[in-house]
Coordinates of C-alpha atoms and ligand atoms in Angstrom, one line a residue:
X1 CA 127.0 124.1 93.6
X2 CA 124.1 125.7 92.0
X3 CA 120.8 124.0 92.4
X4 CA 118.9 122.4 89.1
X5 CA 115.3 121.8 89.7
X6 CA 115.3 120.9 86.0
X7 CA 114.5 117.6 84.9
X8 CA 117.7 116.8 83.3
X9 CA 120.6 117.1 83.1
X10 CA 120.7 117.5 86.5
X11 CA 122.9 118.1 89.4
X12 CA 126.2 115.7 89.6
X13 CA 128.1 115.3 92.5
X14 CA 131.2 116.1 92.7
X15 CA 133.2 113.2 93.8
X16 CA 131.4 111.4 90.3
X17 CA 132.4 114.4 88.2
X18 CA 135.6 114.0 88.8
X19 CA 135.7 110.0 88.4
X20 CA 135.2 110.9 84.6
X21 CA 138.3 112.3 84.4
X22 CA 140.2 108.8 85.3
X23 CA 142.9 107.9 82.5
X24 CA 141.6 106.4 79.4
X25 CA 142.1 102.5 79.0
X26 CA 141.8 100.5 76.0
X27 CA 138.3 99.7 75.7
X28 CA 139.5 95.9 74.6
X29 CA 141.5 95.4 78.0
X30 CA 140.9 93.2 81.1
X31 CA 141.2 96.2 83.3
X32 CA 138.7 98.4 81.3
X33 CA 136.2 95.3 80.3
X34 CA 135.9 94.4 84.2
X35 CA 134.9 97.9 85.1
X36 CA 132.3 97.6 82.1
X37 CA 130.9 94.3 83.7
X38 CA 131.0 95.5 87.6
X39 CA 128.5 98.8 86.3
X40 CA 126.4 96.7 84.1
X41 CA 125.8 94.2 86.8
X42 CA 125.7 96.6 89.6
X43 CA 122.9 98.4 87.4
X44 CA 121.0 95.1 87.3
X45 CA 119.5 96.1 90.9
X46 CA 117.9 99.4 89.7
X47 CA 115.9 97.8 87.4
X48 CA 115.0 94.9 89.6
X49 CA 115.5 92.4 87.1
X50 CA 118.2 89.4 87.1
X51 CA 118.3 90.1 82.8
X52 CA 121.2 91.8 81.1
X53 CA 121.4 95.3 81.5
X54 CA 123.2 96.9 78.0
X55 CA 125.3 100.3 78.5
X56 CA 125.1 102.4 75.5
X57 CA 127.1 105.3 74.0
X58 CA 123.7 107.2 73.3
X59 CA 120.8 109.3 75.3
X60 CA 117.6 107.4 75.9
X61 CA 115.7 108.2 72.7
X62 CA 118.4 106.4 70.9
X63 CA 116.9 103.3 73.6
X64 CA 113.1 104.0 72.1
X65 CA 115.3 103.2 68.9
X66 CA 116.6 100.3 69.6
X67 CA 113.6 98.8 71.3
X68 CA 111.4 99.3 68.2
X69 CA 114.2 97.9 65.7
X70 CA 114.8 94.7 68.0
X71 CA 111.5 94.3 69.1
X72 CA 108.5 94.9 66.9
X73 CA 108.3 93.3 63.3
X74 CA 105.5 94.9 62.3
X75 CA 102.9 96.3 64.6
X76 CA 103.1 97.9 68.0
X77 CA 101.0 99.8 69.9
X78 CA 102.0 103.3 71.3
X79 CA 100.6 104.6 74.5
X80 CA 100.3 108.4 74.2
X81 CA 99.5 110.7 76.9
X82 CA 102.4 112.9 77.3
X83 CA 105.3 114.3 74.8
X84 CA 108.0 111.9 75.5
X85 CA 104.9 109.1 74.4
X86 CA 104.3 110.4 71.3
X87 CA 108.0 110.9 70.5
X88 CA 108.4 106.7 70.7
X89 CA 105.4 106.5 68.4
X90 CA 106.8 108.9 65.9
X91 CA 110.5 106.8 66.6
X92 CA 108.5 103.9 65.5
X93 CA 106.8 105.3 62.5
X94 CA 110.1 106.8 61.2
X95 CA 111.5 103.3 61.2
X96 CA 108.8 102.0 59.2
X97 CA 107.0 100.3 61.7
X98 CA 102.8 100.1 61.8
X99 CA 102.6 102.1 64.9
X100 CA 99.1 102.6 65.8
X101 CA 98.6 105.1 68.4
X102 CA 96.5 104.8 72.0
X103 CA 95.8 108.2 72.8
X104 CA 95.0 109.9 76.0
X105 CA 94.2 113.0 77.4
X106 CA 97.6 114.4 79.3
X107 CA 96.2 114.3 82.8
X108 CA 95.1 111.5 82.7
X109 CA 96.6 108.0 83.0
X110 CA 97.0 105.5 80.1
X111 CA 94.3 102.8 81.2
X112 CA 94.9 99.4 81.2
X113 CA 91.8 97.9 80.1
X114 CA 92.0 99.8 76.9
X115 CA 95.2 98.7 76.5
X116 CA 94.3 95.2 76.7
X117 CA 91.0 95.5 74.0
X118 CA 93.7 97.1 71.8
X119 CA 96.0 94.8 71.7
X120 CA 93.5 92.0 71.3
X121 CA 91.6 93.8 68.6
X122 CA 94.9 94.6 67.0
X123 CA 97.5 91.7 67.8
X124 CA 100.5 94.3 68.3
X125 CA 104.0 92.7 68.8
X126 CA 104.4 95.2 71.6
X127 CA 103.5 97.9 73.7
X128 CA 105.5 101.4 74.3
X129 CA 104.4 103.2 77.4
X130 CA 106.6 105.6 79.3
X131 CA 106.2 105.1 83.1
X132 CA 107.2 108.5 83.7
X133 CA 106.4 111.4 81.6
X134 CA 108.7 114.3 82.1
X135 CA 106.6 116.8 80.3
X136 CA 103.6 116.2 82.7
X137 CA 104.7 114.8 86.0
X138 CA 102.6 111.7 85.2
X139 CA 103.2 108.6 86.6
X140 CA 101.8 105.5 84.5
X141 CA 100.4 102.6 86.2
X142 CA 103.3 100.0 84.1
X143 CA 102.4 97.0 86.4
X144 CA 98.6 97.3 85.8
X145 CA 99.0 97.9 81.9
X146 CA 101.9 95.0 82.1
X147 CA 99.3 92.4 84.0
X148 CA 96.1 93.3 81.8
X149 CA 98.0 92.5 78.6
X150 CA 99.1 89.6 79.8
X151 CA 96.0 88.0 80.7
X152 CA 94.9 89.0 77.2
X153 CA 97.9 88.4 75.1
X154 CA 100.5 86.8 77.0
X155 CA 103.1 87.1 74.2
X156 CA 102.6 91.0 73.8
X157 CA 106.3 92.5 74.5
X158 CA 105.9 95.1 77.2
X159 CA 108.6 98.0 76.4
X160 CA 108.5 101.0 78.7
X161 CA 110.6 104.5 79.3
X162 CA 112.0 105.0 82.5
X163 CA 114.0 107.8 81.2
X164 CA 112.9 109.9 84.4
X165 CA 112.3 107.8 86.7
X166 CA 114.5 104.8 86.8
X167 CA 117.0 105.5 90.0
X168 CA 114.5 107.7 91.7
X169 CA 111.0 105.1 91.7
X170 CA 111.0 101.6 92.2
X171 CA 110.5 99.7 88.5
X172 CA 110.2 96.1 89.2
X173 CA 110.8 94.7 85.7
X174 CA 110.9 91.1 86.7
X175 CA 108.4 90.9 89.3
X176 CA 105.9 92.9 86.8
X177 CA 106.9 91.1 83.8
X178 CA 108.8 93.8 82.0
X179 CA 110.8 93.3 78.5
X180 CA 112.8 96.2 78.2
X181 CA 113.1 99.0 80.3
X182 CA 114.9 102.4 79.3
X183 CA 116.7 104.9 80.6
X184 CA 119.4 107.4 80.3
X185 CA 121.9 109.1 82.5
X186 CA 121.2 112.7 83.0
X187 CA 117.9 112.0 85.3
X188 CA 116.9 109.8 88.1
X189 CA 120.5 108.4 88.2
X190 CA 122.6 112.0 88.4
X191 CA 125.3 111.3 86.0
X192 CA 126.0 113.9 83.0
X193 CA 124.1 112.8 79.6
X194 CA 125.2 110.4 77.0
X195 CA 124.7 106.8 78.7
X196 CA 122.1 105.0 77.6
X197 CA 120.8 101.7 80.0
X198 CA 118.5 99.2 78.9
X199 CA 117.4 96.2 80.7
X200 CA 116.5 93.4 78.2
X201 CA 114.5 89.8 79.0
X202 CA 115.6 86.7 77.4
X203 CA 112.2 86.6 75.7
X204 CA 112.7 89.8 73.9
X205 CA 116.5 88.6 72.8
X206 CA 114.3 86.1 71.5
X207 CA 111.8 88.0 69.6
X208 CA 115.1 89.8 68.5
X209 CA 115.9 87.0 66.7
X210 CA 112.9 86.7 63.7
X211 CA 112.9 90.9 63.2
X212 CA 114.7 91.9 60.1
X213 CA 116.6 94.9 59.4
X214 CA 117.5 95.5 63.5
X215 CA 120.3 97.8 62.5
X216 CA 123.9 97.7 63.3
X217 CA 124.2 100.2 66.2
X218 CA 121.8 99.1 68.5
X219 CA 121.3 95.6 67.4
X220 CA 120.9 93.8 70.8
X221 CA 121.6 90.2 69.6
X222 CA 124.7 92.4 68.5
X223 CA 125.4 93.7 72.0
X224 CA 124.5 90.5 73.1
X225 CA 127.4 88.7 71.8
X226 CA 129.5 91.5 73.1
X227 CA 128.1 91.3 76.5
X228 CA 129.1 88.4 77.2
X229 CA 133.0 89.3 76.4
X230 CA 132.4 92.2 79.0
X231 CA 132.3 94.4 76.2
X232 CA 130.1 96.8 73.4
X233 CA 130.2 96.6 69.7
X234 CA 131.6 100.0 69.2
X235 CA 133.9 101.9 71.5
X236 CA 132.1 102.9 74.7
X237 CA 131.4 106.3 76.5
X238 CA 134.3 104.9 78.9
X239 CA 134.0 108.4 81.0
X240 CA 130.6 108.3 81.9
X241 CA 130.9 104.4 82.7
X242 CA 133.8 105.1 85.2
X243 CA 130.9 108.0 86.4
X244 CA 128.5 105.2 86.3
X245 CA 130.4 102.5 88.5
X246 CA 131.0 105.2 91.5
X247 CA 127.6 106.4 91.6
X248 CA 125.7 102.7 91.5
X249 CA 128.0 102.1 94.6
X250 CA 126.9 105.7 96.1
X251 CA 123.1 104.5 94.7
X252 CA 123.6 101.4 96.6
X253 CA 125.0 102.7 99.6
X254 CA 122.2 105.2 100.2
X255 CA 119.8 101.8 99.7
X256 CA 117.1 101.5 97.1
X257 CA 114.3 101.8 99.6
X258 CA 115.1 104.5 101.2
X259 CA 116.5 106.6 97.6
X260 CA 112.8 106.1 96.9
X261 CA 111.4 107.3 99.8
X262 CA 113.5 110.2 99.8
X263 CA 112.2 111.0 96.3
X264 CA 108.8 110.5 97.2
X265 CA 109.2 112.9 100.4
X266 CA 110.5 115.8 97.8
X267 CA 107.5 114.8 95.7
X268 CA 104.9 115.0 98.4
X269 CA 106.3 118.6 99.9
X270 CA 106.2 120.3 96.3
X271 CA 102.9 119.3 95.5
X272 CA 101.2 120.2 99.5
X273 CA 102.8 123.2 98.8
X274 CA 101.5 123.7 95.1
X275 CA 98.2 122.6 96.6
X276 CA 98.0 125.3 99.7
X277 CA 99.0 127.8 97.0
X278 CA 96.9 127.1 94.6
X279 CA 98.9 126.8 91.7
X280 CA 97.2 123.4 91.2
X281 CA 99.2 119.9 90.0
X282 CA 98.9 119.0 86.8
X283 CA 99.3 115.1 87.1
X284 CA 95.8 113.8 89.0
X285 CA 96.3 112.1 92.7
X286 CA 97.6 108.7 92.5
X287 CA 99.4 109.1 89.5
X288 CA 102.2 111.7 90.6
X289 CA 105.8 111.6 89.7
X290 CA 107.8 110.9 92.2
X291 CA 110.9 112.8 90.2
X292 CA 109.3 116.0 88.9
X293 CA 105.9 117.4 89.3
X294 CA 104.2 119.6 86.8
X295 CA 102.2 122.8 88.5
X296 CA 99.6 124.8 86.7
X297 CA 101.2 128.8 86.4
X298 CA 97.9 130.0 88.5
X299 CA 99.8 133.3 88.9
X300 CA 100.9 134.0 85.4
X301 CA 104.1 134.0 86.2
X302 CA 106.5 135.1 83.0
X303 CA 108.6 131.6 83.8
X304 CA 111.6 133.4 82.3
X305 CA 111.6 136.3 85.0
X306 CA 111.2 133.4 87.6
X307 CA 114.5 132.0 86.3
X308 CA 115.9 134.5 86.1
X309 CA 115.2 135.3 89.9
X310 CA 116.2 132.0 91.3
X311 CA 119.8 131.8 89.2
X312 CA 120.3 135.3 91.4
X313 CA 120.4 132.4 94.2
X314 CA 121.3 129.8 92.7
X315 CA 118.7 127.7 91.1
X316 CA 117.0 127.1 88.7
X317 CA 113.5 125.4 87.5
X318 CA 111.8 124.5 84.4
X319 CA 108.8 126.0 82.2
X320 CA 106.4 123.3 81.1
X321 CA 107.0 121.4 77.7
X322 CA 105.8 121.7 74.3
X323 CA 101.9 122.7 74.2
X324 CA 102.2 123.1 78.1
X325 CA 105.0 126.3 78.1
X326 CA 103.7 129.0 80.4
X327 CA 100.6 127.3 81.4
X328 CA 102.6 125.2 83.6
X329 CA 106.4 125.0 85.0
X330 CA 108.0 121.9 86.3
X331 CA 109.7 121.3 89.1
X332 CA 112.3 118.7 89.4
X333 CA 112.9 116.4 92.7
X334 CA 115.2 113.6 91.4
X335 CA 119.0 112.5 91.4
X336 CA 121.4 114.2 94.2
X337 CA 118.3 117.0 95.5
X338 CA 117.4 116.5 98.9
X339 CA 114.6 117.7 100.6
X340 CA 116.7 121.0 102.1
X341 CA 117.2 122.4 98.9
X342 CA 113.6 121.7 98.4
X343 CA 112.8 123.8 101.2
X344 CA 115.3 126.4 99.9
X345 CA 113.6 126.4 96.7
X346 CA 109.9 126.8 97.8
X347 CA 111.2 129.5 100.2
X348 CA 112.6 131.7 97.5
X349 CA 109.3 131.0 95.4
X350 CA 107.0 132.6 98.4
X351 CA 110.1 135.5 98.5
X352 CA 109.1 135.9 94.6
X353 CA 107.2 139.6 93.6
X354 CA 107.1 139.6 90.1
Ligands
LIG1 C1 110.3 110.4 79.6 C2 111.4 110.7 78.6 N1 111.6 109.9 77.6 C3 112.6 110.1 76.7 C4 113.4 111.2 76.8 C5 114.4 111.5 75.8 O1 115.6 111.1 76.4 P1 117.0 111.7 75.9 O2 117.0 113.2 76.0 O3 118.0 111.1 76.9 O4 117.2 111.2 74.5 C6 113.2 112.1 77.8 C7 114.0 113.4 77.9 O5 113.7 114.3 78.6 C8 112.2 111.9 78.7 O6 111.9 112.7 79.7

C-alpha cells in the first residue's frame, strides 16, 4: 500500500475498503436501518458526547452548512486563523447570515478572552471555530474558548470543525459543553470521502427550532425525525456507512486512549525532527496538531520534486495551503499511519539531494 502523509483522503485499510463493496440493501429496510443505527451510535464515543450523532451523504463543508442554516438566525461570530476558518465564515456569509469575523494571525491561536468580549459586545447566536486547522497544523484551545463564552454568554452556541482531527485527538463535546461538532470521513477516521458526521446537543435542536429558512437537505430537525426511525431523509451513502461500522469497531478495538496517544507519538517525532533540522514548525508549542504538522520549507525545497521523490518509494506528502504553498509542506500523521512508516518517511527525507 503506498503511504499518504497527505491530510486527506488518506490511507484506508484494506479489510474496510472492501466492506464497501457489501450488497446494496434498501435503504428503508430493518436490515439496512439497524446497521445505520449501530455506526451512528457506535460514533457517539468519538465525539464523547451521549447526543445524536447525524450521518450524512456529504463532505464536512457541507456540515459548516448545515450548522450555520440550523443554528444561527442572524449573527455569528467566525473565528479565523487558518483557511479552513475563513471558509465557514465565507459558508456563512453566502447563506445570508451577519457573519462578523475574529481574525487572527495563522500561528497563532484563536484567544479565548477575545472571544468572550466579542460575543458580549456583539450578542452572536454562535461561535464557529475549527479545532484543527489542516492548512496550518494548529491546534485551537476549543475547551478554553467553549468555557470563556460561557461564563460570558451562556446561551452562545458553540459550533466547531473537527474535520481533521476528530478520530485522531480527544474532542470531549459533552464534558466541554460543545453544540455541534463536525467532521468528515477521509481524515482522522480513515475511511474514503463523502460521509459527513455531526454531533448535535439537544439545545441546538432547539435553537433549530425558531431559525427560518434551514433548508431541506441538511435541516437537522429534518434528520431528526428520521433519526429516530434509524434512518436519513434522502437515500444514504450506504457504502461508506457499511465502511463506517467496521472501522468504529476497529476504532474501538485499538481503544480511544491509546488511538490518541499513538497520534500524538507520530506528532511529537515529526516535529523533534523538523526542530533538529531546522526546518522550523509552523504551529507555536502547545498548540500542535496532533494529525498533521505544518513545517517551514527552510531548504527551498521545490515541494513538487520532493513528491515526486517519495512516490519513487511510495509515499507521498503535502505542500502547504493557499498563501502558505512552498513556504511550508505538511506532513500528515493521522488515520491508519503508524509511527514505522513515520520513520520510513523521515528517513527517505534525510536520503533527499535535491
Ligand atoms: C479543518 C477542515 N475543515 C473543513 C474542511 C473541508 O472538508 P471537506 O473537504 O470534507 O468538505 C477541511 C478539508 O480539508 C478541513 O481540513
Amino acid at each position: 500500500m503506498p503511504r499518504m502523509f497527505v491530510p486527506g483522503p488518506v490511507d484506508v485499510d484494506e479489510q474496510v475498503l472492501r466492506a464497501q463493496a457489501q450488497p446494496m440493501l434498501p435503504h428503508r429496510s430493518r436490515e439496512f436501518e439497524s446497521i445505520f443505527r449501530r455506526a451512528s451510535e457506535k460514533a457517539q464515543a468519538l465525539f464523547f458526547t451521549g447526543s445524536r450523532v447525524y450521518l450524512t451523504a456529504s463532505s464536512g463543508t457541507g456540515l459548516q452548512e448545515a450548522a450555520i442554516r440550523n443554528l444561527v438566525g442572524k449573527r455569528v461570530l467566525s473565528c479565523v486563523n487558518g483557511a479552513f476558518a475563513d471558509r465557514w465564515y465565507e459558508v456563512a456569509l453566502a447563506n445570508g447570515k451577519q457573519a462578523e469575523k475574529l481574525e487572527f494571525p495563522w500561528d497563532k491561536p484563536v484567544d479565548p478572552e477575545r472571544v468572550a468580549e466579542a460575543v458580549k459586545k456583539g450578542n452572536h447566536e454562535a461561535v464557529t471555530i475549527v479545532h484543527n486547522e489542516t492548512s496550518t497544523g494548529l491546534q485551537n484551545p476549543v475547551s478554553e474558548v467553549a468555557a470563556a463564552v460561557c461564563a460570558i454568554a451562556p446561551e452562545t452556541l458553540l459550533l466547531v470543525d473537527a474535520v481533521s482531527s476528530l478520530g485522531g485527538a480527544k474532542i470531549e463535546m459533552d464534558a466541554w459543553g460543545l453544540d455541534m461538532v463536525l467532521t468528515s470521513s477521509q481524515k482522522a477516521l480513515a475511511l474514503p470521502p463523502g460521509l459527513g458526521l455531526a454531533a448535535v446537543s439537544d439545545r441546538a435542536l432547539g435553537k433549530a427550532e425558531t431559525v427560518q429558512d434551514r433548508g431541506w437537505y441538511f435541516d437537522l430537525l429534518r434528520m431528526e425525525k428520521h433519526r429516530l426511525k434509524d434512518s436519513s431523509p434522502a437515500t444514504p451513502a450506504m457504502s461508506l456507512i457499511f465502511a463506517l461500522d467496521l472501522q468504529l469497531d476497529r476504532i474501538l478495538a485499538e481503544g480511544l486512549e491509546a488511538r490518541f496517544a499513538r497520534h500524538a507519538a507520530m506528532a511529537a517525532r515529526v516535529q523533534e525532527w523538523a526542530e533538529k533540522r531546522k526546518f522550523g514548525v509552523y504551529a507555536p508549542p502547545g498548540f500542535r496538531s496532533q494529525t498533521v504538522t505544518t513545517l517551514y520549507n527552510q531548504h527551498n525545497w521545490e515541494i513538487s520534486a520532493l513528491n515526486t521523490f517519495l512516490m519513487e518509494r511510495g509515499m507521498r506528502l503535502a505542500n502547504g495551503y493557499g498563501p502558505l504553498k512552498q513556504r511550508t509542506f505538511r506532513i500528515a500523521h493521522m488515520g491508519e499511519t503508524r509511527l514505522s512508516d513515520i520513520n520510513l518517511l523521515l528517513e527517505a527525507l534525510e536520503a533527499y539531494r535535491p
